[in-house]
Structure formats: C-alpha cells, structure tokens
PDB file of C-alpha atoms in Angstrom:
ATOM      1  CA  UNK W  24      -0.871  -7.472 -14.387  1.00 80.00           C
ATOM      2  CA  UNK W  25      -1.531  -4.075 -14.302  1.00 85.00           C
ATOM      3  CA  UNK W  26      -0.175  -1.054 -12.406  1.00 87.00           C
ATOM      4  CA  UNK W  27      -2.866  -0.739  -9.987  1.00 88.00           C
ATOM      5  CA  UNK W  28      -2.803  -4.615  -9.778  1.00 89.00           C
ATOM      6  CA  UNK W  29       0.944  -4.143  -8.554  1.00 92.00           C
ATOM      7  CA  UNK W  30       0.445  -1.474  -6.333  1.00 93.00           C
ATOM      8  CA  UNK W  31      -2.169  -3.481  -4.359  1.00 92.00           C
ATOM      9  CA  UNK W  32      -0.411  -6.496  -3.593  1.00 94.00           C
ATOM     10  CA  UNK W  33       3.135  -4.595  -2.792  1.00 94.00           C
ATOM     11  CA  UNK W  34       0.895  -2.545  -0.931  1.00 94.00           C
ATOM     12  CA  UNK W  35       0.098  -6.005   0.999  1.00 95.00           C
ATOM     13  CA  UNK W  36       3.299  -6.940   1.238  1.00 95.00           C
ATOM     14  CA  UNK W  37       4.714  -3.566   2.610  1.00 95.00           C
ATOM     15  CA  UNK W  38       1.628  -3.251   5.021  1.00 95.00           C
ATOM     16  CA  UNK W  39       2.341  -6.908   6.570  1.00 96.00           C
ATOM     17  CA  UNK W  40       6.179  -6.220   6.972  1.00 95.00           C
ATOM     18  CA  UNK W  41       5.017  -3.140   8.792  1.00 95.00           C
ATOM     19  CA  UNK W  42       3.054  -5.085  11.168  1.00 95.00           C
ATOM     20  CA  UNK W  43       5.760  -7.735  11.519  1.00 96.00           C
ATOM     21  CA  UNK W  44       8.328  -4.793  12.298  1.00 95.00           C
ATOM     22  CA  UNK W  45       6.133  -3.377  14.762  1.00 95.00           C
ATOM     23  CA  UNK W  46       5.431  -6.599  16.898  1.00 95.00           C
ATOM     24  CA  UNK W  47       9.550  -7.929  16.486  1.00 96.00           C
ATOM     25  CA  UNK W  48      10.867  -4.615  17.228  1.00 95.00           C
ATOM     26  CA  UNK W  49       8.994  -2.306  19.105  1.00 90.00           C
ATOM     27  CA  UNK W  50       9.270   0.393  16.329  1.00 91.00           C
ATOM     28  CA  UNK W  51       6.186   3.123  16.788  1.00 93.00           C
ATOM     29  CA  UNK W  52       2.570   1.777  16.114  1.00 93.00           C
ATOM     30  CA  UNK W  53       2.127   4.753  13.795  1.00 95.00           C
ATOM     31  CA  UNK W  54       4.373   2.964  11.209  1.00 94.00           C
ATOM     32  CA  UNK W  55       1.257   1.404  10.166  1.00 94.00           C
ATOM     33  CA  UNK W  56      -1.453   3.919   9.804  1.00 95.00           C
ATOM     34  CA  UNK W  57       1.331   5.837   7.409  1.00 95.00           C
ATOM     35  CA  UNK W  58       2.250   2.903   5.455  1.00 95.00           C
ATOM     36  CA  UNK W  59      -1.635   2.432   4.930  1.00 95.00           C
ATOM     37  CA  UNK W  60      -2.206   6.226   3.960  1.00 96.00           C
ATOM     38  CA  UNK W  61       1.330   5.820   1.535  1.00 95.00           C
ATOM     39  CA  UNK W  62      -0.019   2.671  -0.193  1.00 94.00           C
ATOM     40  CA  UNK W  63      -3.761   4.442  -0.510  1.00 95.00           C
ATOM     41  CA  UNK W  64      -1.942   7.175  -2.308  1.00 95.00           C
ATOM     42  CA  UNK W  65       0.011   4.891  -4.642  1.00 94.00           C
ATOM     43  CA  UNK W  66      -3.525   3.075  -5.676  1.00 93.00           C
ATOM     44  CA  UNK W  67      -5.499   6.733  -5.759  1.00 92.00           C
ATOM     45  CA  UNK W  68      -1.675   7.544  -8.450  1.00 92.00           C
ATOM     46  CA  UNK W  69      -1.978   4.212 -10.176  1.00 91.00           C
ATOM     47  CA  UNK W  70      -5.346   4.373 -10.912  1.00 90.00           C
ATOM     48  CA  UNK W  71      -4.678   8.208 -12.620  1.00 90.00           C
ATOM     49  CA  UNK W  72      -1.889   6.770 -14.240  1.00 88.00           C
ATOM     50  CA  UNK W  73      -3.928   3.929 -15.986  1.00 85.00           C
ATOM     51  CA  UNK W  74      -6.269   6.356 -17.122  1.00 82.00           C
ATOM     52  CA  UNK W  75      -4.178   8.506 -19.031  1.00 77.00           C
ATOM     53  CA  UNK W  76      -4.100   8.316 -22.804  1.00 70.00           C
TER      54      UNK W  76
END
C-alpha cells in the first residue's frame, strides 16, 4: 500500500467520523467541507511525495 493509497482511505475514515460527529452531536456542518478540503490536501502532498526521487 502506498502513501497516497493510505491517505485515501484514512481520508474515508476521517470524512465518515466527521459526518457521524455532526449528526450525534450537533457540532457545526462546516466540520465537513474542511475535513474534505484537509484530506484533498493530504492526497494533492502524497501524490508529490511519491513522486520524488
């Protein structure tokens, strides 16, 4: 498994707990868009990071 293989299941993962949080708690609905943008940043950084020699 790769980096970027990682990255996009915890991204997954962290994006579903998000939603869970959101509908068991209350917490703000903009949790989600940010842990989206956050996880497309780690893939846009693991996919840089695979590429370098």
């Amino acid at each position: 498994m790769t980096i970027r293989h990682f990255t996009f299941w915890a991204g997954w993962a962290v994006t579903a707990a998000a939603f869970a949080l959101v509908a068991t708690t209350g917490a703000s609905p903009w949790l989600i868009p940010s842990v989206m943008l956050a996880w497309l940043a780690a893939l846009a950084a693991a996919r840089i990071c695979e590429h370098q020699p």
